[in-house]
mmCIF file of C-alpha atoms in Angstrom:
data_model
loop_
_atom_site.group_PDB
_atom_site.id
_atom_site.type_symbol
_atom_site.label_atom_id
_atom_site.label_comp_id
_atom_site.label_asym_id
_atom_site.label_seq_id
_atom_site.Cartn_x
_atom_site.Cartn_y
_atom_site.Cartn_z
ATOM 1 C CA UNK I 7 -9.759 -12.399 -10.317
ATOM 2 C CA UNK I 8 -9.321 -10.668 -6.817
ATOM 3 C CA UNK I 9 -12.718 -12.020 -4.804
ATOM 4 C CA UNK I 10 -12.218 -13.874 -1.843
ATOM 5 C CA UNK I 11 -13.616 -14.067 1.829
ATOM 6 C CA UNK I 12 -12.130 -10.902 2.338
ATOM 7 C CA UNK I 13 -13.617 -8.760 -0.700
ATOM 8 C CA UNK I 14 -17.105 -11.342 0.108
ATOM 9 C CA UNK I 15 -17.426 -10.264 3.880
ATOM 10 C CA UNK I 16 -16.946 -6.431 3.528
ATOM 11 C CA UNK I 17 -18.585 -6.192 0.465
ATOM 12 C CA UNK I 18 -16.281 -5.257 -1.600
ATOM 13 C CA UNK I 19 -14.934 -5.042 -5.345
ATOM 14 C CA UNK I 20 -10.910 -5.220 -4.965
ATOM 15 C CA UNK I 21 -8.997 -6.175 -1.756
ATOM 16 C CA UNK I 22 -8.329 -2.896 -0.860
ATOM 17 C CA UNK I 23 -8.850 -0.888 2.135
ATOM 18 C CA UNK I 24 -8.413 3.022 2.724
ATOM 19 C CA UNK I 25 -5.867 3.399 5.796
ATOM 20 C CA UNK I 26 -8.325 5.186 8.237
ATOM 21 C CA UNK I 27 -5.655 8.813 9.290
ATOM 22 C CA UNK I 28 -6.638 10.768 11.817
ATOM 23 C CA UNK I 29 -6.643 14.343 11.772
ATOM 24 C CA UNK I 30 -8.614 15.183 9.229
ATOM 25 C CA UNK I 31 -7.377 12.980 6.075
ATOM 26 C CA UNK I 32 -9.885 11.264 5.374
ATOM 27 C CA UNK I 33 -12.461 13.556 4.065
ATOM 28 C CA UNK I 34 -16.300 12.374 3.457
ATOM 29 C CA UNK I 35 -15.506 12.950 -0.520
ATOM 30 C CA UNK I 36 -12.201 10.505 -0.070
ATOM 31 C CA UNK I 37 -13.848 8.207 1.652
ATOM 32 C CA UNK I 38 -16.650 7.705 -0.699
ATOM 33 C CA UNK I 39 -14.364 7.877 -4.229
ATOM 34 C CA UNK I 40 -12.666 5.080 -1.975
ATOM 35 C CA UNK I 41 -15.891 2.695 -1.979
ATOM 36 C CA UNK I 42 -17.373 4.214 -4.960
ATOM 37 C CA UNK I 43 -14.340 3.073 -6.752
ATOM 38 C CA UNK I 44 -14.255 -0.968 -5.891
ATOM 39 C CA UNK I 45 -12.147 -0.231 -2.229
ATOM 40 C CA UNK I 46 -13.670 0.230 1.695
ATOM 41 C CA UNK I 47 -12.504 3.737 2.556
ATOM 42 C CA UNK I 48 -12.025 4.606 6.065
ATOM 43 C CA UNK I 49 -12.955 7.378 8.094
ATOM 44 C CA UNK I 50 -10.292 7.783 10.398
ATOM 45 C CA UNK I 51 -12.453 9.161 13.758
ATOM 46 C CA UNK I 52 -9.544 9.192 15.910
ATOM 47 C CA UNK I 53 -9.279 13.415 17.258
ATOM 48 C CA UNK I 54 -13.388 13.131 16.130
ATOM 49 C CA UNK I 55 -16.040 13.994 18.666
ATOM 50 C CA UNK I 56 -18.964 11.865 18.717
ATOM 51 C CA UNK I 57 -21.008 15.176 16.596
ATOM 52 C CA UNK I 58 -18.612 15.246 14.149
ATOM 53 C CA UNK I 59 -18.544 11.410 13.106
ATOM 54 C CA UNK I 60 -21.920 11.715 13.380
ATOM 55 C CA UNK I 61 -21.870 14.941 10.426
ATOM 56 C CA UNK I 62 -19.406 12.439 8.720
ATOM 57 C CA UNK I 63 -21.124 9.841 7.964
ATOM 58 C CA UNK I 64 -24.617 11.113 6.944
ATOM 59 C CA UNK I 65 -22.600 12.966 4.681
ATOM 60 C CA UNK I 66 -20.977 9.728 2.843
ATOM 61 C CA UNK I 67 -24.428 7.846 2.776
ATOM 62 C CA UNK I 68 -25.542 11.354 1.017
ATOM 63 C CA UNK I 69 -22.144 10.435 -1.633
ATOM 64 C CA UNK I 70 -22.223 6.918 -1.874
ATOM 65 C CA UNK I 71 -24.083 3.861 -1.704
ATOM 66 C CA UNK I 72 -21.340 1.582 -0.908
ATOM 67 C CA UNK I 73 -20.002 -0.163 1.957
ATOM 68 C CA UNK I 74 -17.501 2.408 4.242
ATOM 69 C CA UNK I 75 -16.098 1.882 7.475
ATOM 70 C CA UNK I 76 -14.719 3.881 10.245
ATOM 71 C CA UNK I 77 -11.324 3.570 12.388
ATOM 72 C CA UNK I 78 -11.554 4.584 16.283
ATOM 73 C CA UNK I 79 -8.668 4.524 18.856
ATOM 74 C CA UNK I 80 -8.964 1.781 21.767
ATOM 75 C CA UNK I 81 -8.309 4.181 25.303
ATOM 76 C CA UNK I 82 -5.365 3.515 26.893
ATOM 77 C CA UNK I 83 -4.929 4.423 30.655
ATOM 78 C CA UNK I 84 -2.041 7.082 31.311
ATOM 79 C CA UNK I 85 -1.008 8.882 34.271
ATOM 80 C CA UNK I 86 1.283 12.595 33.855
ATOM 81 C CA UNK I 87 1.960 14.688 37.008
ATOM 82 C CA UNK I 88 2.519 18.448 36.666
ATOM 83 C CA UNK I 89 5.139 19.015 36.941
ATOM 84 C CA UNK I 90 5.911 16.549 33.734
ATOM 85 C CA UNK I 91 3.268 18.647 32.069
ATOM 86 C CA UNK I 92 5.128 21.987 32.700
ATOM 87 C CA UNK I 93 8.961 20.508 31.787
ATOM 88 C CA UNK I 94 7.145 19.449 28.330
ATOM 89 C CA UNK I 95 5.925 22.721 28.193
ATOM 90 C CA UNK I 96 9.281 24.609 29.006
ATOM 91 C CA UNK I 97 10.492 22.390 25.747
ATOM 92 C CA UNK I 98 8.668 23.351 24.148
ATOM 93 C CA UNK I 99 8.975 27.201 24.392
ATOM 94 C CA UNK I 100 11.034 27.926 21.779
ATOM 95 C CA UNK I 101 8.631 26.331 18.876
ATOM 96 C CA UNK I 102 5.773 28.537 19.923
ATOM 97 C CA UNK I 103 8.062 31.607 20.230
ATOM 98 C CA UNK I 104 9.484 30.709 16.482
ATOM 99 C CA UNK I 105 5.829 30.116 15.455
ATOM 100 C CA UNK I 106 4.617 33.628 17.293
ATOM 101 C CA UNK I 107 2.295 30.782 18.693
ATOM 102 C CA UNK I 108 1.133 30.525 22.115
ATOM 103 C CA UNK I 109 -0.451 28.044 24.716
ATOM 104 C CA UNK I 110 -3.746 29.053 25.102
ATOM 105 C CA UNK I 111 -6.459 27.256 27.331
ATOM 106 C CA UNK I 112 -5.333 23.759 26.501
ATOM 107 C CA UNK I 113 -7.986 20.974 27.722
ATOM 108 C CA UNK I 114 -5.765 18.697 28.830
ATOM 109 C CA UNK I 115 -7.780 15.692 29.060
ATOM 110 C CA UNK I 116 -8.017 12.704 31.585
ATOM 111 C CA UNK I 117 -8.221 9.011 31.189
ATOM 112 C CA UNK I 118 -12.075 9.717 32.058
ATOM 113 C CA UNK I 119 -13.246 11.593 29.280
ATOM 114 C CA UNK I 120 -10.682 9.790 27.341
ATOM 115 C CA UNK I 121 -13.072 6.452 28.186
ATOM 116 C CA UNK I 122 -16.097 8.808 28.174
ATOM 117 C CA UNK I 123 -16.059 10.066 24.364
ATOM 118 C CA UNK I 124 -14.479 6.211 23.188
ATOM 119 C CA UNK I 125 -17.970 5.090 24.385
ATOM 120 C CA UNK I 126 -20.287 8.025 22.701
ATOM 121 C CA UNK I 127 -17.742 7.205 19.900
ATOM 122 C CA UNK I 128 -19.383 3.490 19.623
ATOM 123 C CA UNK I 129 -22.231 4.444 20.052
ATOM 124 C CA UNK I 130 -22.878 6.955 17.573
ATOM 125 C CA UNK I 131 -21.503 4.090 14.750
ATOM 126 C CA UNK I 132 -23.953 1.771 16.047
ATOM 127 C CA UNK I 133 -27.113 4.688 16.026
ATOM 128 C CA UNK I 134 -25.842 5.264 12.623
ATOM 129 C CA UNK I 135 -25.160 1.395 11.441
ATOM 130 C CA UNK I 136 -21.575 1.670 10.097
ATOM 131 C CA UNK I 137 -20.979 -1.602 8.248
ATOM 132 C CA UNK I 138 -17.413 -2.048 9.597
ATOM 133 C CA UNK I 139 -15.064 -0.620 12.495
ATOM 134 C CA UNK I 140 -11.463 -0.988 12.995
ATOM 135 C CA UNK I 141 -9.221 0.149 16.173
ATOM 136 C CA UNK I 142 -5.909 1.190 16.713
ATOM 137 C CA UNK I 143 -3.725 1.236 19.327
ATOM 138 C CA UNK I 144 -5.095 -1.903 21.210
ATOM 139 C CA UNK I 145 -8.208 -3.495 21.494
ATOM 140 C CA UNK I 146 -12.102 -2.955 22.901
ATOM 141 C CA UNK I 147 -13.384 -4.122 25.802
ATOM 142 C CA UNK I 148 -15.289 -8.078 24.913
ATOM 143 C CA UNK I 149 -18.273 -5.780 26.099
ATOM 144 C CA UNK I 150 -17.777 -3.846 23.588
ATOM 145 C CA UNK I 151 -17.068 -6.262 21.087
ATOM 146 C CA UNK I 152 -20.082 -8.021 21.936
ATOM 147 C CA UNK I 153 -22.217 -5.059 21.493
ATOM 148 C CA UNK I 154 -20.960 -3.959 18.502
ATOM 149 C CA UNK I 155 -21.555 -7.930 17.055
ATOM 150 C CA UNK I 156 -24.796 -7.613 18.648
ATOM 151 C CA UNK I 157 -25.252 -5.118 15.666
ATOM 152 C CA UNK I 158 -23.839 -6.873 13.291
ATOM 153 C CA UNK I 159 -20.914 -4.617 12.880
ATOM 154 C CA UNK I 160 -17.802 -6.531 10.922
ATOM 155 C CA UNK I 161 -14.544 -5.668 13.320
ATOM 156 C CA UNK I 162 -11.146 -5.192 12.461
ATOM 157 C CA UNK I 163 -8.212 -5.129 14.433
ATOM 158 C CA UNK I 164 -4.155 -3.501 14.240
ATOM 159 C CA UNK I 165 -1.675 -5.406 15.263
ATOM 160 C CA UNK I 166 1.933 -5.462 14.249
ATOM 161 C CA UNK I 167 3.189 -8.735 16.371
ATOM 162 C CA UNK I 168 1.814 -12.582 15.903
ATOM 163 C CA UNK I 169 0.953 -12.020 19.416
ATOM 164 C CA UNK I 170 -0.929 -8.931 18.829
ATOM 165 C CA UNK I 171 -3.078 -10.906 15.781
ATOM 166 C CA UNK I 172 -3.523 -13.586 17.957
ATOM 167 C CA UNK I 173 -5.197 -12.179 20.696
ATOM 168 C CA UNK I 174 -7.351 -9.943 18.010
ATOM 169 C CA UNK I 175 -8.326 -13.185 16.652
ATOM 170 C CA UNK I 176 -9.324 -14.931 20.316
ATOM 171 C CA UNK I 177 -11.117 -11.922 21.306
ATOM 172 C CA UNK I 178 -13.319 -12.694 18.251
ATOM 173 C CA UNK I 179 -12.862 -10.131 16.120
ATOM 174 C CA UNK I 180 -13.359 -10.616 11.789
ATOM 175 C CA UNK I 181 -9.798 -9.558 10.332
ATOM 176 C CA UNK I 182 -6.690 -8.298 11.295
ATOM 177 C CA UNK I 183 -4.381 -5.375 10.244
ATOM 178 C CA UNK I 184 -0.873 -6.972 10.126
ATOM 179 C CA UNK I 185 1.464 -3.908 10.367
ATOM 180 C CA UNK I 186 4.618 -3.825 8.563
ATOM 181 C CA UNK I 187 7.318 -1.089 10.208
ATOM 182 C CA UNK I 188 6.824 0.588 7.453
ATOM 183 C CA UNK I 189 3.905 2.081 7.806
ATOM 184 C CA UNK I 190 3.331 5.940 8.058
ATOM 185 C CA UNK I 191 1.511 7.740 11.161
ATOM 186 C CA UNK I 192 0.864 5.933 14.393
ATOM 187 C CA UNK I 193 1.952 2.979 15.510
ATOM 188 C CA UNK I 194 -0.611 -0.009 15.687
ATOM 189 C CA UNK I 195 1.209 -2.192 18.348
ATOM 190 C CA UNK I 196 -0.256 -2.529 21.921
ATOM 191 C CA UNK I 197 1.268 -6.064 23.851
ATOM 192 C CA UNK I 198 5.209 -5.460 22.467
ATOM 193 C CA UNK I 199 7.019 -2.696 23.429
ATOM 194 C CA UNK I 200 7.766 -0.165 20.693
ATOM 195 C CA UNK I 201 11.110 -1.297 19.977
ATOM 196 C CA UNK I 202 9.640 -5.201 19.769
ATOM 197 C CA UNK I 203 7.215 -4.243 17.099
ATOM 198 C CA UNK I 204 9.041 -2.994 14.190
ATOM 199 C CA UNK I 205 8.708 -6.057 11.960
ATOM 200 C CA UNK I 206 8.833 -5.360 8.437
ATOM 201 C CA UNK I 207 6.328 -6.592 5.840
ATOM 202 C CA UNK I 208 7.038 -9.189 4.064
ATOM 203 C CA UNK I 209 8.059 -10.649 7.025
ATOM 204 C CA UNK I 210 5.303 -10.502 9.256
ATOM 205 C CA UNK I 211 2.083 -10.963 6.827
ATOM 206 C CA UNK I 212 3.442 -15.062 6.126
ATOM 207 C CA UNK I 213 4.021 -15.504 10.508
ATOM 208 C CA UNK I 214 0.407 -14.367 10.695
ATOM 209 C CA UNK I 215 -1.028 -15.671 8.090
ATOM 210 C CA UNK I 216 0.031 -19.129 9.356
ATOM 211 C CA UNK I 217 -0.776 -18.147 13.179
ATOM 212 C CA UNK I 218 -4.551 -17.034 12.316
ATOM 213 C CA UNK I 219 -7.577 -18.547 10.806
ATOM 214 C CA UNK I 220 -9.250 -14.807 10.244
ATOM 215 C CA UNK I 221 -8.355 -12.439 6.777
ATOM 216 C CA UNK I 222 -5.078 -10.705 7.514
ATOM 217 C CA UNK I 223 -5.201 -7.234 5.479
ATOM 218 C CA UNK I 224 -0.968 -6.273 4.753
ATOM 219 C CA UNK I 225 -0.728 -2.812 5.347
ATOM 220 C CA UNK I 226 3.009 -0.608 5.877
ATOM 221 C CA UNK I 227 4.746 0.863 2.359
ATOM 222 C CA UNK I 228 2.271 -0.509 0.339
ATOM 223 C CA UNK I 229 1.504 1.729 -3.365
ATOM 224 C CA UNK I 230 0.892 0.365 -6.216
ATOM 225 C CA UNK I 231 0.023 -2.852 -7.819
ATOM 226 C CA UNK I 232 3.187 -4.540 -7.330
ATOM 227 C CA UNK I 233 2.731 -4.115 -3.751
ATOM 228 C CA UNK I 234 -0.727 -5.876 -3.511
ATOM 229 C CA UNK I 235 0.227 -9.212 -5.495
ATOM 230 C CA UNK I 236 3.649 -9.215 -3.446
ATOM 231 C CA UNK I 237 1.069 -9.196 0.034
ATOM 232 C CA UNK I 238 -1.378 -11.492 -1.614
ATOM 233 C CA UNK I 239 1.441 -13.935 -3.016
ATOM 234 C CA UNK I 240 2.389 -13.746 0.818
ATOM 235 C CA UNK I 241 -1.046 -14.975 2.284
ATOM 236 C CA UNK I 242 -2.733 -11.924 2.972
ATOM 237 C CA UNK I 243 -6.067 -11.464 1.719
ATOM 238 C CA UNK I 244 -5.591 -8.100 0.476
ATOM 239 C CA UNK I 245 -3.902 -4.416 1.644
ATOM 240 C CA UNK I 246 -4.849 -1.184 3.166
ATOM 241 C CA UNK I 247 -2.691 1.831 1.889
ATOM 242 C CA UNK I 248 -2.195 5.096 3.589
ATOM 243 C CA UNK I 249 0.217 7.508 2.155
ATOM 244 C CA UNK I 250 -0.726 6.492 -1.920
ATOM 245 C CA UNK I 251 -4.663 8.077 -0.764
ATOM 246 C CA UNK I 252 -2.978 11.087 1.240
ATOM 247 C CA UNK I 253 -1.459 12.500 -1.763
ATOM 248 C CA UNK I 254 -4.895 12.268 -3.696
ATOM 249 C CA UNK I 255 -6.702 14.535 -4.567
ATOM 250 C CA UNK I 256 -9.608 14.222 -3.042
ATOM 251 C CA UNK I 257 -6.990 14.257 1.211
ATOM 252 C CA UNK I 258 -7.686 16.581 3.353
ATOM 253 C CA UNK I 259 -4.095 16.700 4.042
ATOM 254 C CA UNK I 260 -2.552 20.057 4.650
ATOM 255 C CA UNK I 261 -1.076 20.634 0.799
ATOM 256 C CA UNK I 262 1.920 21.357 2.374
ATOM 257 C CA UNK I 263 1.800 17.498 4.118
ATOM 258 C CA UNK I 264 0.990 16.469 0.368
ATOM 259 C CA UNK I 265 3.671 18.032 -1.068
ATOM 260 C CA UNK I 266 6.255 17.306 1.040
ATOM 261 C CA UNK I 267 5.922 13.449 0.012
ATOM 262 C CA UNK I 268 5.854 13.956 -3.555
ATOM 263 C CA UNK I 269 9.481 15.697 -2.756
ATOM 264 C CA UNK I 270 10.422 12.955 -0.026
ATOM 265 C CA UNK I 271 13.110 10.659 -0.083
ATOM 266 C CA UNK I 272 13.271 7.499 1.556
ATOM 267 C CA UNK I 273 15.697 7.637 4.092
ATOM 268 C CA UNK I 274 14.217 10.870 5.129
ATOM 269 C CA UNK I 275 11.170 8.925 6.803
ATOM 270 C CA UNK I 276 11.798 8.014 11.079
ATOM 271 C CA UNK I 277 10.122 7.127 14.282
ATOM 272 C CA UNK I 278 9.449 9.883 16.795
ATOM 273 C CA UNK I 279 7.016 10.963 19.260
ATOM 274 C CA UNK I 280 8.249 14.197 19.303
ATOM 275 C CA UNK I 281 4.285 14.905 18.633
ATOM 276 C CA UNK I 282 2.281 13.061 20.136
ATOM 277 C CA UNK I 283 3.691 10.594 23.169
ATOM 278 C CA UNK I 284 3.074 7.588 20.500
ATOM 279 C CA UNK I 285 5.259 6.087 18.715
ATOM 280 C CA UNK I 286 4.909 7.308 14.476
ATOM 281 C CA UNK I 287 6.311 7.190 11.260
ATOM 282 C CA UNK I 288 6.913 10.843 9.381
ATOM 283 C CA UNK I 289 9.053 12.770 7.031
ATOM 284 C CA UNK I 290 12.326 14.031 9.513
ATOM 285 C CA UNK I 291 12.226 18.035 10.120
ATOM 286 C CA UNK I 292 12.955 20.813 13.057
ATOM 287 C CA UNK I 293 10.853 19.829 15.504
ATOM 288 C CA UNK I 294 11.778 16.676 15.338
ATOM 289 C CA UNK I 295 15.401 16.840 15.814
ATOM 290 C CA UNK I 296 14.878 19.940 18.046
ATOM 291 C CA UNK I 297 13.104 17.412 19.979
ATOM 292 C CA UNK I 298 15.725 14.896 19.637
ATOM 293 C CA UNK I 299 17.023 15.390 23.255
ATOM 294 C CA UNK I 300 14.015 15.266 25.456
ATOM 295 C CA UNK I 301 12.426 12.243 23.901
ATOM 296 C CA UNK I 302 13.043 10.803 27.638
ATOM 297 C CA UNK I 303 11.001 13.258 28.895
ATOM 298 C CA UNK I 304 8.295 13.575 26.802
ATOM 299 C CA UNK I 305 4.196 12.908 27.859
ATOM 300 C CA UNK I 306 1.942 9.485 26.852
ATOM 301 C CA UNK I 307 -0.231 9.598 24.503
ATOM 302 C CA UNK I 308 -2.443 12.265 24.323
ATOM 303 C CA UNK I 309 -1.007 14.672 27.059
ATOM 304 C CA UNK I 310 1.741 15.173 24.144
ATOM 305 C CA UNK I 311 -0.506 15.420 20.813
ATOM 306 C CA UNK I 312 -2.654 18.126 23.212
ATOM 307 C CA UNK I 313 0.240 20.017 24.353
ATOM 308 C CA UNK I 314 1.449 20.659 20.698
ATOM 309 C CA UNK I 315 -1.499 20.876 19.096
ATOM 310 C CA UNK I 316 -1.099 24.475 18.942
ATOM 311 C CA UNK I 317 2.312 24.089 17.624
ATOM 312 C CA UNK I 318 1.070 22.122 14.804
ATOM 313 C CA UNK I 319 -1.663 24.041 13.794
ATOM 314 C CA UNK I 320 0.572 27.209 13.792
ATOM 315 C CA UNK I 321 2.459 25.570 11.396
ATOM 316 C CA UNK I 322 -0.417 25.006 9.227
ATOM 317 C CA UNK I 323 -1.406 27.810 8.618
ATOM 318 C CA UNK I 324 2.216 29.699 8.201
ATOM 319 C CA UNK I 325 2.218 26.545 5.605
ATOM 320 C CA UNK I 326 5.648 25.978 7.087
ATOM 321 C CA UNK I 327 6.636 22.008 7.321
ATOM 322 C CA UNK I 328 9.353 22.306 9.893
ATOM 323 C CA UNK I 329 7.205 22.123 13.057
ATOM 324 C CA UNK I 330 4.307 19.857 10.672
ATOM 325 C CA UNK I 331 3.467 16.408 11.899
ATOM 326 C CA UNK I 332 4.121 15.357 8.324
ATOM 327 C CA UNK I 333 3.382 11.565 8.536
ATOM 328 C CA UNK I 334 4.197 8.964 5.694
ATOM 329 C CA UNK I 335 5.233 5.346 4.947
ATOM 330 C CA UNK I 336 8.055 4.177 4.017
ATOM 331 C CA UNK I 337 7.583 4.282 -0.387
ATOM 332 C CA UNK I 338 6.998 8.131 -0.427
ATOM 333 C CA UNK I 339 8.926 8.005 -3.864
ATOM 334 C CA UNK I 340 5.899 6.018 -5.701
ATOM 335 C CA UNK I 341 2.884 8.819 -4.375
ATOM 336 C CA UNK I 342 1.320 11.072 -6.964
ATOM 337 C CA UNK I 343 -1.144 13.110 -7.564
ATOM 338 C CA UNK I 344 -3.649 12.024 -9.238
ATOM 339 C CA UNK I 345 -8.204 11.556 -8.185
ATOM 340 C CA UNK I 346 -8.956 8.130 -6.437
ATOM 341 C CA UNK I 347 -10.341 6.882 -9.294
ATOM 342 C CA UNK I 348 -6.850 6.959 -11.094
ATOM 343 C CA UNK I 349 -5.099 5.173 -7.967
ATOM 344 C CA UNK I 350 -7.317 2.466 -8.672
ATOM 345 C CA UNK I 351 -8.063 1.725 -11.777
ATOM 346 C CA UNK I 352 -3.724 2.126 -11.899
ATOM 347 C CA UNK I 353 -3.100 -0.305 -9.087
ATOM 348 C CA UNK I 354 -5.789 -2.787 -10.157
ATOM 349 C CA UNK I 355 -4.886 -2.384 -14.144
ATOM 350 C CA UNK I 356 -0.809 -3.242 -12.537
ATOM 351 C CA UNK I 357 -2.000 -6.250 -10.752
ATOM 352 C CA UNK I 358 -3.823 -7.470 -13.927
ATOM 353 C CA UNK I 359 -0.784 -7.366 -15.768
ATOM 354 C CA UNK I 360 1.291 -8.699 -12.891
ATOM 355 C CA UNK I 361 -0.830 -11.743 -13.064
ATOM 356 C CA UNK I 362 -0.880 -12.525 -16.888
ATOM 357 C CA UNK I 363 2.241 -12.511 -16.320
ATOM 358 C CA UNK I 364 2.803 -15.626 -13.761
ATOM 359 C CA UNK I 365 0.242 -16.935 -15.518
ATOM 360 C CA UNK I 366 1.556 -16.985 -18.222
ATOM 361 C CA UNK I 367 5.122 -18.603 -16.909
#
């Protein structure tokens, strides 16, 4: 019933990809359970060191013999003056004081460091023979794509507009993830400005499908079999789901983060640059509110992400949701705290039920 060129390419039973959520959510257990349940588990490796990536890949291989993938952040050029960093720090001081935290020995990354780390991450992915690699925040260079293709990796890009999807196909990548504005976490736009990349998923899917020939994977607010079938009906070959897996038992998300999603309402979800310097969707809290008047002076990613790291870490240690980055898609009311296996079974059963109803008519 669910077999198509996407499932055949990825060698999976069901057209479901677990979104590669960075920051510790995608534990080895979560990734392996998704793959063992017939989907494609994905490591969110954006913030991981090359050594951490290697260790997690090897751990997952002990837990599953099924295919799984990895996601990397494509580095972008960024600049930030010392004055801008000082100003940003001044705006964060009240939060540090509130949490009794301090900014100690922060390693502000340079563009060269970020690009060097990215290249080292790529080498680990090749060395460890991960079958699938996806990218967010842009597209890698033609040279890196050729290098990965030489080692037979299947490549996925993230697009928020038709133009971005066309560019991903032009560069020779195998699949494109169409990320609707409903998606939780960071926006994957790399050609369009933030405000021009907020296309709703149900509008985005058919337009992308009509302009590319590679398989399209729908992402953004999909939580169940209804969402899966809607995406397939619009021409997508599969779905990528984040928030639905984030609240699963195997997820490494902080329990406060999970509880916040499980009790959130759809109108509490906002877009903010406050935590990282890059637009991301999450549950509104005091940190976002307090930073609202400083939006124009927030340094670009990854500078702001580094500056707020001690705040987020202290808030996590204190179980304080008001200063944590509570990333979530726009469908929190459908989130459940259950095992990956149960979630996958429910999605497939519901999708089959819907298909049977359509067939009877």
